[in-house]
GROMACS .gro file of C-alpha atoms in nm:
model
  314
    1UNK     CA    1   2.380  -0.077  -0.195
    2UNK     CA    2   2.157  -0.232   0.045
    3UNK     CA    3   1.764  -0.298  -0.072
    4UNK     CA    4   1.421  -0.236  -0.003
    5UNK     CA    5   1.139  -0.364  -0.254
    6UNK     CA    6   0.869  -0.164  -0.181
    7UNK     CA    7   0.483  -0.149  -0.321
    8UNK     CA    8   0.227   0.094  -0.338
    9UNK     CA    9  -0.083   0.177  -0.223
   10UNK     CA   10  -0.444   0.285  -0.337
   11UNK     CA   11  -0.415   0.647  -0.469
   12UNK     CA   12  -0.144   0.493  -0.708
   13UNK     CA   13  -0.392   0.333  -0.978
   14UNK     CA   14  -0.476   0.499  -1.280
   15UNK     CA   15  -0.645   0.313  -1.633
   16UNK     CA   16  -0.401   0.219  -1.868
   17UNK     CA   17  -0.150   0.071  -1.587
   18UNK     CA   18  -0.006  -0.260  -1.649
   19UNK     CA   19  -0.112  -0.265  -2.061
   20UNK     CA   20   0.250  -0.151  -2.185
   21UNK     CA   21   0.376  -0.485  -1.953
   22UNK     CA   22   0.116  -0.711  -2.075
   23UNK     CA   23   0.140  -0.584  -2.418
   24UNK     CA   24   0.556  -0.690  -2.437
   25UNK     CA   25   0.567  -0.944  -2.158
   26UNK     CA   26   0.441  -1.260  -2.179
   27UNK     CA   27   0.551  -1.315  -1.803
   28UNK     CA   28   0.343  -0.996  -1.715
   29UNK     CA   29   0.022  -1.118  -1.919
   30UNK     CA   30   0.035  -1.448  -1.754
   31UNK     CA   31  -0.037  -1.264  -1.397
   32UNK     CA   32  -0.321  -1.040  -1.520
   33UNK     CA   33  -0.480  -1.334  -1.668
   34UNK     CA   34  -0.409  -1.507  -1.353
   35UNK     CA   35  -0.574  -1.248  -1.110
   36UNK     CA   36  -0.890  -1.219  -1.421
   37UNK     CA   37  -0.930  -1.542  -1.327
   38UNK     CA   38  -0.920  -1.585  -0.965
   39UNK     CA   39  -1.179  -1.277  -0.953
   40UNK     CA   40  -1.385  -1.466  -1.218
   41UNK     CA   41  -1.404  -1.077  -1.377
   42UNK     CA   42  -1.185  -0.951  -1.638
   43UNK     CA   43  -1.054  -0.713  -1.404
   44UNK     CA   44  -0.759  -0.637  -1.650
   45UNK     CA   45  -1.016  -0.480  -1.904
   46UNK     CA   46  -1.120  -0.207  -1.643
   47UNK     CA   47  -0.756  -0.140  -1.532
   48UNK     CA   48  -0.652  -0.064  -1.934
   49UNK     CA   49  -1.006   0.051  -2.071
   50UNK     CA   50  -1.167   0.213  -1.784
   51UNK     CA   51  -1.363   0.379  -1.671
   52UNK     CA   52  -1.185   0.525  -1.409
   53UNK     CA   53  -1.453   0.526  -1.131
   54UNK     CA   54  -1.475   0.161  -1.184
   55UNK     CA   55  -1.119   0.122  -1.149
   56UNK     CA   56  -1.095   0.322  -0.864
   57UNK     CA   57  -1.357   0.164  -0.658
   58UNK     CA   58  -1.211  -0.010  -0.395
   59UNK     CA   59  -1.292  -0.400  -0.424
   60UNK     CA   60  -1.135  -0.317  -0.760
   61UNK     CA   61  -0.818  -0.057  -0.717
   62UNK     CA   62  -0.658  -0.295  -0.450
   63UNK     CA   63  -0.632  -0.626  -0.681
   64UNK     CA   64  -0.524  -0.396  -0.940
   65UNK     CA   65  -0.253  -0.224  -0.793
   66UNK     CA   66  -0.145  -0.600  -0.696
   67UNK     CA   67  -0.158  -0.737  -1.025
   68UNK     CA   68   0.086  -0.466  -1.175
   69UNK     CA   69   0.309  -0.488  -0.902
   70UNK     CA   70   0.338  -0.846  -0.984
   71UNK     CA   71   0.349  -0.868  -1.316
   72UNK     CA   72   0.667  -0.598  -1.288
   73UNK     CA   73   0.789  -0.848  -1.043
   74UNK     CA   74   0.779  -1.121  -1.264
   75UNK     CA   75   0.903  -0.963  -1.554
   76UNK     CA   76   1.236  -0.872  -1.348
   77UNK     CA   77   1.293  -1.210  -1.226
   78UNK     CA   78   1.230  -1.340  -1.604
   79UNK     CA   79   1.517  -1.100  -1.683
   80UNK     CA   80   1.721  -1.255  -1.327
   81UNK     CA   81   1.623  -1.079  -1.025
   82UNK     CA   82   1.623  -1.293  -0.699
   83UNK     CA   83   1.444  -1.135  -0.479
   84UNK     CA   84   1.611  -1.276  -0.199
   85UNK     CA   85   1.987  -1.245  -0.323
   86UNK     CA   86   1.899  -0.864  -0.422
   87UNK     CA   87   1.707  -0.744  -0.160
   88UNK     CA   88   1.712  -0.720   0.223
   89UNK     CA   89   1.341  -0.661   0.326
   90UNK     CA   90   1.016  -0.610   0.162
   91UNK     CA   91   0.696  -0.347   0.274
   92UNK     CA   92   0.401  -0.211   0.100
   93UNK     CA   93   0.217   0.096   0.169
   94UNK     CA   94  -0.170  -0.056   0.326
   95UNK     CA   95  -0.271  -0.258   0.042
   96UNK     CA   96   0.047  -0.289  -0.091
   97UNK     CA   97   0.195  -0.519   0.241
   98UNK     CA   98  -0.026  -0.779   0.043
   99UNK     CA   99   0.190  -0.706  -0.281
  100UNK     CA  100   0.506  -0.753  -0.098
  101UNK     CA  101   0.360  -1.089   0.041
  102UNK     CA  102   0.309  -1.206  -0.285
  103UNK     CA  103   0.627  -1.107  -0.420
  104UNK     CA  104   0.819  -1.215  -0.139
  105UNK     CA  105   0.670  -1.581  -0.200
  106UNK     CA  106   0.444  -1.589   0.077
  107UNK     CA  107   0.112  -1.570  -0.031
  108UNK     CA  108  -0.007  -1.706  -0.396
  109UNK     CA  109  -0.088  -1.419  -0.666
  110UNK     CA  110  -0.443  -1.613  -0.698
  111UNK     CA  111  -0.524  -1.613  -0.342
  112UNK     CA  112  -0.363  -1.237  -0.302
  113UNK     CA  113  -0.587  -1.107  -0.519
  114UNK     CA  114  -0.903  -1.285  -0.399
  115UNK     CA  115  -0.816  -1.166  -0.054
  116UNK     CA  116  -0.804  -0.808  -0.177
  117UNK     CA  117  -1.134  -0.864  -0.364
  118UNK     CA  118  -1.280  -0.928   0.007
  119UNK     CA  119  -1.072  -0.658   0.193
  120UNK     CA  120  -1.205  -0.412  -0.114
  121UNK     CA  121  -1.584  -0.494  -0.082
  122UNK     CA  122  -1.516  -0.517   0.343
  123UNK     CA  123  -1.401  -0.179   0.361
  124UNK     CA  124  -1.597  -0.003   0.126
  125UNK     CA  125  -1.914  -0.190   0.294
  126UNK     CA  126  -1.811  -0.115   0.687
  127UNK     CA  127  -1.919   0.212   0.720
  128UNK     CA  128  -2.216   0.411   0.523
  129UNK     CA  129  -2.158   0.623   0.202
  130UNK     CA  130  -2.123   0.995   0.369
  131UNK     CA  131  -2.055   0.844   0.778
  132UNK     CA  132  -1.696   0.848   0.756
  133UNK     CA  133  -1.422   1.069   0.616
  134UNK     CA  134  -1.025   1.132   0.577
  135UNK     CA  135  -0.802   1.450   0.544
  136UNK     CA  136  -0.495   1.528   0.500
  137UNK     CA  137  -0.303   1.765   0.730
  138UNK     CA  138   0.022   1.867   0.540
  139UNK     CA  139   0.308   2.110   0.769
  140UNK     CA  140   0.240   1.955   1.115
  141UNK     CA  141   0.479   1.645   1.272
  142UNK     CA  142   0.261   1.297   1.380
  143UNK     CA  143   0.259   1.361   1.749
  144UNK     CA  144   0.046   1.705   1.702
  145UNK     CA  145  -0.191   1.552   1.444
  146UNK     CA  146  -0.262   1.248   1.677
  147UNK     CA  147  -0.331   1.548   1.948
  148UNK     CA  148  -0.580   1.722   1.708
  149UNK     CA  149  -0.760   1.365   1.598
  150UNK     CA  150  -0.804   1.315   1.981
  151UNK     CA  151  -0.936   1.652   2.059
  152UNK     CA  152  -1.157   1.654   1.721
  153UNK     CA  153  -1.292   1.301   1.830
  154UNK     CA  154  -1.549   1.464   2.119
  155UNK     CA  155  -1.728   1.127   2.153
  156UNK     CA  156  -1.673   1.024   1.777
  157UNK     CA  157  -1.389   0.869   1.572
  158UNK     CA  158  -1.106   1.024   1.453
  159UNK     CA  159  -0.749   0.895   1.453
  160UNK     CA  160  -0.433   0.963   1.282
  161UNK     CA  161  -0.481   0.700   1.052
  162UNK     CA  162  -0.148   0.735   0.782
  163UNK     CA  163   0.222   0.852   0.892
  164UNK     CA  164   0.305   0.895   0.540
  165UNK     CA  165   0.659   1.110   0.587
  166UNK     CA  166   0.759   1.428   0.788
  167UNK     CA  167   0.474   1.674   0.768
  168UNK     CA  168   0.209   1.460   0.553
  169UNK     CA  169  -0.037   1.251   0.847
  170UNK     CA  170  -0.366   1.161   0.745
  171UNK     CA  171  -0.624   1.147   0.963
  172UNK     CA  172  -0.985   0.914   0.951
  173UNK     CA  173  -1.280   0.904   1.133
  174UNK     CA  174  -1.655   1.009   1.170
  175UNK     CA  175  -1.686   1.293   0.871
  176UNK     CA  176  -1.826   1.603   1.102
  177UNK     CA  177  -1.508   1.455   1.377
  178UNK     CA  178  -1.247   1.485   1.082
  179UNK     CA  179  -1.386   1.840   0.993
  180UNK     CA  180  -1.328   1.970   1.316
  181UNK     CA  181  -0.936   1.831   1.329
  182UNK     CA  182  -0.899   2.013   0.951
  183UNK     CA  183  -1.036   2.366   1.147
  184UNK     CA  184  -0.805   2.271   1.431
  185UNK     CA  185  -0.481   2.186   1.227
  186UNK     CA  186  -0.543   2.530   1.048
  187UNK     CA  187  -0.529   2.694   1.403
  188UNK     CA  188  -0.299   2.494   1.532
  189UNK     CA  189  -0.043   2.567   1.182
  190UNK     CA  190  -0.128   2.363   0.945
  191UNK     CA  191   0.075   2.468   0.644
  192UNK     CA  192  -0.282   2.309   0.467
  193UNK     CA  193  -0.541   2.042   0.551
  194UNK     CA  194  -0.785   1.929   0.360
  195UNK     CA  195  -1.047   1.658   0.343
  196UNK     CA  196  -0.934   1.389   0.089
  197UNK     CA  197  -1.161   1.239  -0.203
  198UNK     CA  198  -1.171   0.868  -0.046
  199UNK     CA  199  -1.493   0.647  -0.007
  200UNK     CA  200  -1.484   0.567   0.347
  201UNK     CA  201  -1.279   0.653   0.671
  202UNK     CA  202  -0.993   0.370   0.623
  203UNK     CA  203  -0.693   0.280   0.909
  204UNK     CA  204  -0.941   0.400   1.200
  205UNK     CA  205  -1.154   0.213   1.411
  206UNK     CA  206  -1.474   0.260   1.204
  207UNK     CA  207  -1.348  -0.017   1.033
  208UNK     CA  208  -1.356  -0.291   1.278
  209UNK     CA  209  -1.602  -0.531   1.059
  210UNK     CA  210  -1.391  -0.489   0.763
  211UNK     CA  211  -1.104  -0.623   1.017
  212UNK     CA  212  -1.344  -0.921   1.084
  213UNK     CA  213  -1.380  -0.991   0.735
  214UNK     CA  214  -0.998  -1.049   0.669
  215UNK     CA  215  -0.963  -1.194   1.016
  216UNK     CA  216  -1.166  -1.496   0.836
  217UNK     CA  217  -1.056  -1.493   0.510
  218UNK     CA  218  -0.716  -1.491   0.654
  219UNK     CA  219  -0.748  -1.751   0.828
  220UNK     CA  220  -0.835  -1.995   0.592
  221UNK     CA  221  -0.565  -1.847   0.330
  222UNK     CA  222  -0.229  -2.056   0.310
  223UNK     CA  223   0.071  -1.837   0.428
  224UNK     CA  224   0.452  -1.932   0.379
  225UNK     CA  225   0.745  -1.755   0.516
  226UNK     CA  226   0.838  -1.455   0.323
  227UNK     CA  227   1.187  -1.548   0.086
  228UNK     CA  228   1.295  -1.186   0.273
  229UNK     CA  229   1.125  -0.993   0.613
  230UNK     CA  230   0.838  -0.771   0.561
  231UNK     CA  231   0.817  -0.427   0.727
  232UNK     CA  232   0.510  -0.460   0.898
  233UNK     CA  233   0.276  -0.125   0.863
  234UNK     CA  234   0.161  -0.167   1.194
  235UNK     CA  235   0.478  -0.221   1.340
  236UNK     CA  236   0.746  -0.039   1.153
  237UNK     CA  237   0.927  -0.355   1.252
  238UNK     CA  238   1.014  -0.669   1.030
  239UNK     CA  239   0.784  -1.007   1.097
  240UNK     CA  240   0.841  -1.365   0.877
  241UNK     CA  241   0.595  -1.628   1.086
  242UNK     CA  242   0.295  -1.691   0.912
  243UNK     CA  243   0.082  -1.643   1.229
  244UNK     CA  244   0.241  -1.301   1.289
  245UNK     CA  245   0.140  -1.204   0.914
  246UNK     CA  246  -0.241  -1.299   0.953
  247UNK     CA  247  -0.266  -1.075   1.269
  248UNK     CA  248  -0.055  -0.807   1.167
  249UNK     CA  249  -0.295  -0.795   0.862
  250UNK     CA  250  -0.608  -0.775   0.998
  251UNK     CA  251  -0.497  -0.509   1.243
  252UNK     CA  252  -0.389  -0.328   0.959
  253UNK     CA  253  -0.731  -0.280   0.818
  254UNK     CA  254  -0.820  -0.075   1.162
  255UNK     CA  255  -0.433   0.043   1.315
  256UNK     CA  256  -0.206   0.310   1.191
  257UNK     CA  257   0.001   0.298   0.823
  258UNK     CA  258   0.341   0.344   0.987
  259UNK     CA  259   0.542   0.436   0.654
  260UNK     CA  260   0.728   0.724   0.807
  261UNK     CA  261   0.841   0.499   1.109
  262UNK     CA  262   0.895   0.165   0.848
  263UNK     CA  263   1.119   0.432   0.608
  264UNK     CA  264   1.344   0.524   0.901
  265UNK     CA  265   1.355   0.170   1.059
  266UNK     CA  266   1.522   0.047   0.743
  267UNK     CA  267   1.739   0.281   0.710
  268UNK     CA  268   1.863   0.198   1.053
  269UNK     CA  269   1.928  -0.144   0.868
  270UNK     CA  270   2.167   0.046   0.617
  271UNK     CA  271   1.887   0.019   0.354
  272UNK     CA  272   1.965   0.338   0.111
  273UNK     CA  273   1.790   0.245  -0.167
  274UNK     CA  274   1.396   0.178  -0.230
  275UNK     CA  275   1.275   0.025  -0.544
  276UNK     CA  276   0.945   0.142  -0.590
  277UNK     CA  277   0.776  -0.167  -0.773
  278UNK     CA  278   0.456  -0.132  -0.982
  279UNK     CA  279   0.267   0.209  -1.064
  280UNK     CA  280   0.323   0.526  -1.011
  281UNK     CA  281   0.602   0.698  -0.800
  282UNK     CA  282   0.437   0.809  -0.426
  283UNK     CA  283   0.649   0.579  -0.219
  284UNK     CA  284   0.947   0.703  -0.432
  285UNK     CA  285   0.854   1.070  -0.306
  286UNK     CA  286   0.811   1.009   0.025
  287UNK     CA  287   1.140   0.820   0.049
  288UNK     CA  288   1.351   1.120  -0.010
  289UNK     CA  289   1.082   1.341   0.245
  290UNK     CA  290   1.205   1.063   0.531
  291UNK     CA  291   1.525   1.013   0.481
  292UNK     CA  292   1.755   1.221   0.222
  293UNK     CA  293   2.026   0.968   0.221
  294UNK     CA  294   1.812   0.706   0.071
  295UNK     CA  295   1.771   0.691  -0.312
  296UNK     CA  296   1.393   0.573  -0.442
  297UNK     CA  297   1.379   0.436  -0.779
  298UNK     CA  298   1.044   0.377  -0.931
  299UNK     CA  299   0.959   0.072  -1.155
  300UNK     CA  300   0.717   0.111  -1.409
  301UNK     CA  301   0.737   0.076  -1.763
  302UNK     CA  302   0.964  -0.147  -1.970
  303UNK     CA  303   1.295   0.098  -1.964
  304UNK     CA  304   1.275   0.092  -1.552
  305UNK     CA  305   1.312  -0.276  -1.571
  306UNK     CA  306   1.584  -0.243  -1.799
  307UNK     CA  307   1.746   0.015  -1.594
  308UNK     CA  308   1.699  -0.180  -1.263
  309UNK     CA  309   1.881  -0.502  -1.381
  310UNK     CA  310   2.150  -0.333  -1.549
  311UNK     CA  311   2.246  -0.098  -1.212
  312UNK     CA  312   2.183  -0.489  -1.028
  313UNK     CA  313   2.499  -0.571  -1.277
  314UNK     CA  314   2.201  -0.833  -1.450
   0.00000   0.00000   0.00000
């Protein structure tokens, strides 16, 4: 068995996440009092009380979905987990490249969740309420939905912005540009494609001075060498140098989510198992979409930990 630790991404969140954790593990409370603190906002209050359009605003969603990554991640290696000595690479889905950072060592839970806090308000601030849009075009393979972005574009923006897994691409952009590419995927035999509920048009160039936000915040942010390789998203190919990690990052915030790519690349490595860690199960999903020889295994509630160490022979 050969392993990927894998995080997710906004979409994931939902209030109540993390209270079970924090409720039995002290190791778990620890790290939401650690990213309440960092934020100077009792962050952990929305994520278990609500309400849930506060949780799922942006600046808010992406430390959140962090912090119960982490605190999962803590709990296991409480219970024994090395990371290192049990798994062979880390990724994340968008956000969730900065929860494999942190888990992996390389970045500081404090400073991971303040740099989340300013890729949050960055992206949600780049582009007007109502300017910018996503959609999702389900049925159609990643080299015809990159066709239809390009044609839908006609002067505007509108790239395929998420590879998620065969037949699921995501495309972002200028809203009346990613209206036309839903009309054309329909023609074009789109099994369905439909504009998503988001708050602005992430992964596509629209985003450019959210990318200039984390290009300075990056820089100033201290950055060791991951205790295992990250799958880059922009890349689909691992990176460890601190230097690579703070550009790969910030081109993030503007390039393509390569998951279907990053999926297939490990298991080119012999990864065949995915351990989905934090909230909710869409990575685990998608896993089985890319590649059915792989096995995803979600980690979220106290019984998954359990069951995690025990088939790790902890």
């Amino acid at each position: 068995m050969t392993i990927a630790f894998t995080f997710p991404g906004q979409g994931s969140q939902n209030v109540g996440m993390g209270k079970v954790l924090a409720d039995t593990f002290p190791e778990a409370k620890a790290v939401f009092e650690e990213v309440d603190e960092a934020l100077g906002q009792k962050l952990s209050d929305i994520m278990w009380n609500g309400p849930e359009e506060t949780l799922t605003l942006t600046a808010n969603a992406q430390p959140a979905l962090m912090a119960v990554s982490l605190a999962t991640m803590r709990v296991l290696e409480a219970k024994g987990l090395d990371l290192k000595s049990s798994a062979a690479y880390v990724a994340g889905h968008s956000l969730g490249e900065y929860s494999a950072l942190a888990a992996a060592g390389s970045i500081d839970v404090a400073t991971t969740a303040r740099l989340l806090r300013v890729r949050g308000d960055a992206m949600q601030n780049a582009v007007p309420v109502g300017v910018g849009a996503m959609a999702a075009l389900l049925g159609l393979d990643f080299e015809l939905a990159a066709e239809i972005a390009e044609e839908a574009a006609q002067g505007e923006v509108c790239q395929a912005a998420n590879d998620n897994a065969p037949g699921q691409v995501v495309v972002s952009g200028h809203l009346a540009a990613v209206e036309r590419a839903v009309e054309i995927a329909k023609a074009k035999g789109a099994r369905r494609a439909v504009m998503l509920p988001v708050s602005a048009p992430f992964h596509c160039s629209l985003m450019a001075p959210a990318a200039d936000a984390m290009s300075e915040a990056l820089a100033n942010a201290e950055i060791s060498p991951p205790a295992v390789p990250l799958v880059a998203n922009v890349l689909a190919e691992p990176i460890t140098d601190p230097a690579d990690i703070r550009a790969r990052l910030v081109e993030q915030v503007t390039g393509t989510v390569r998951w279907r790519e990053s999926v297939l690349w490990l298991a080119g490595q012999g990864v065949d198992t995915h351990v989905e860690v934090g909230t909710g199960k869409v990575l685990t999903g998608m896993v089985r979409r890319i590649n059915k020889e792989s096995t995803g295994i979600a980690v979220n509630t106290p019984e998954d930990i359990d069951a995690l160490i025990e088939k790790l022979g902890g």
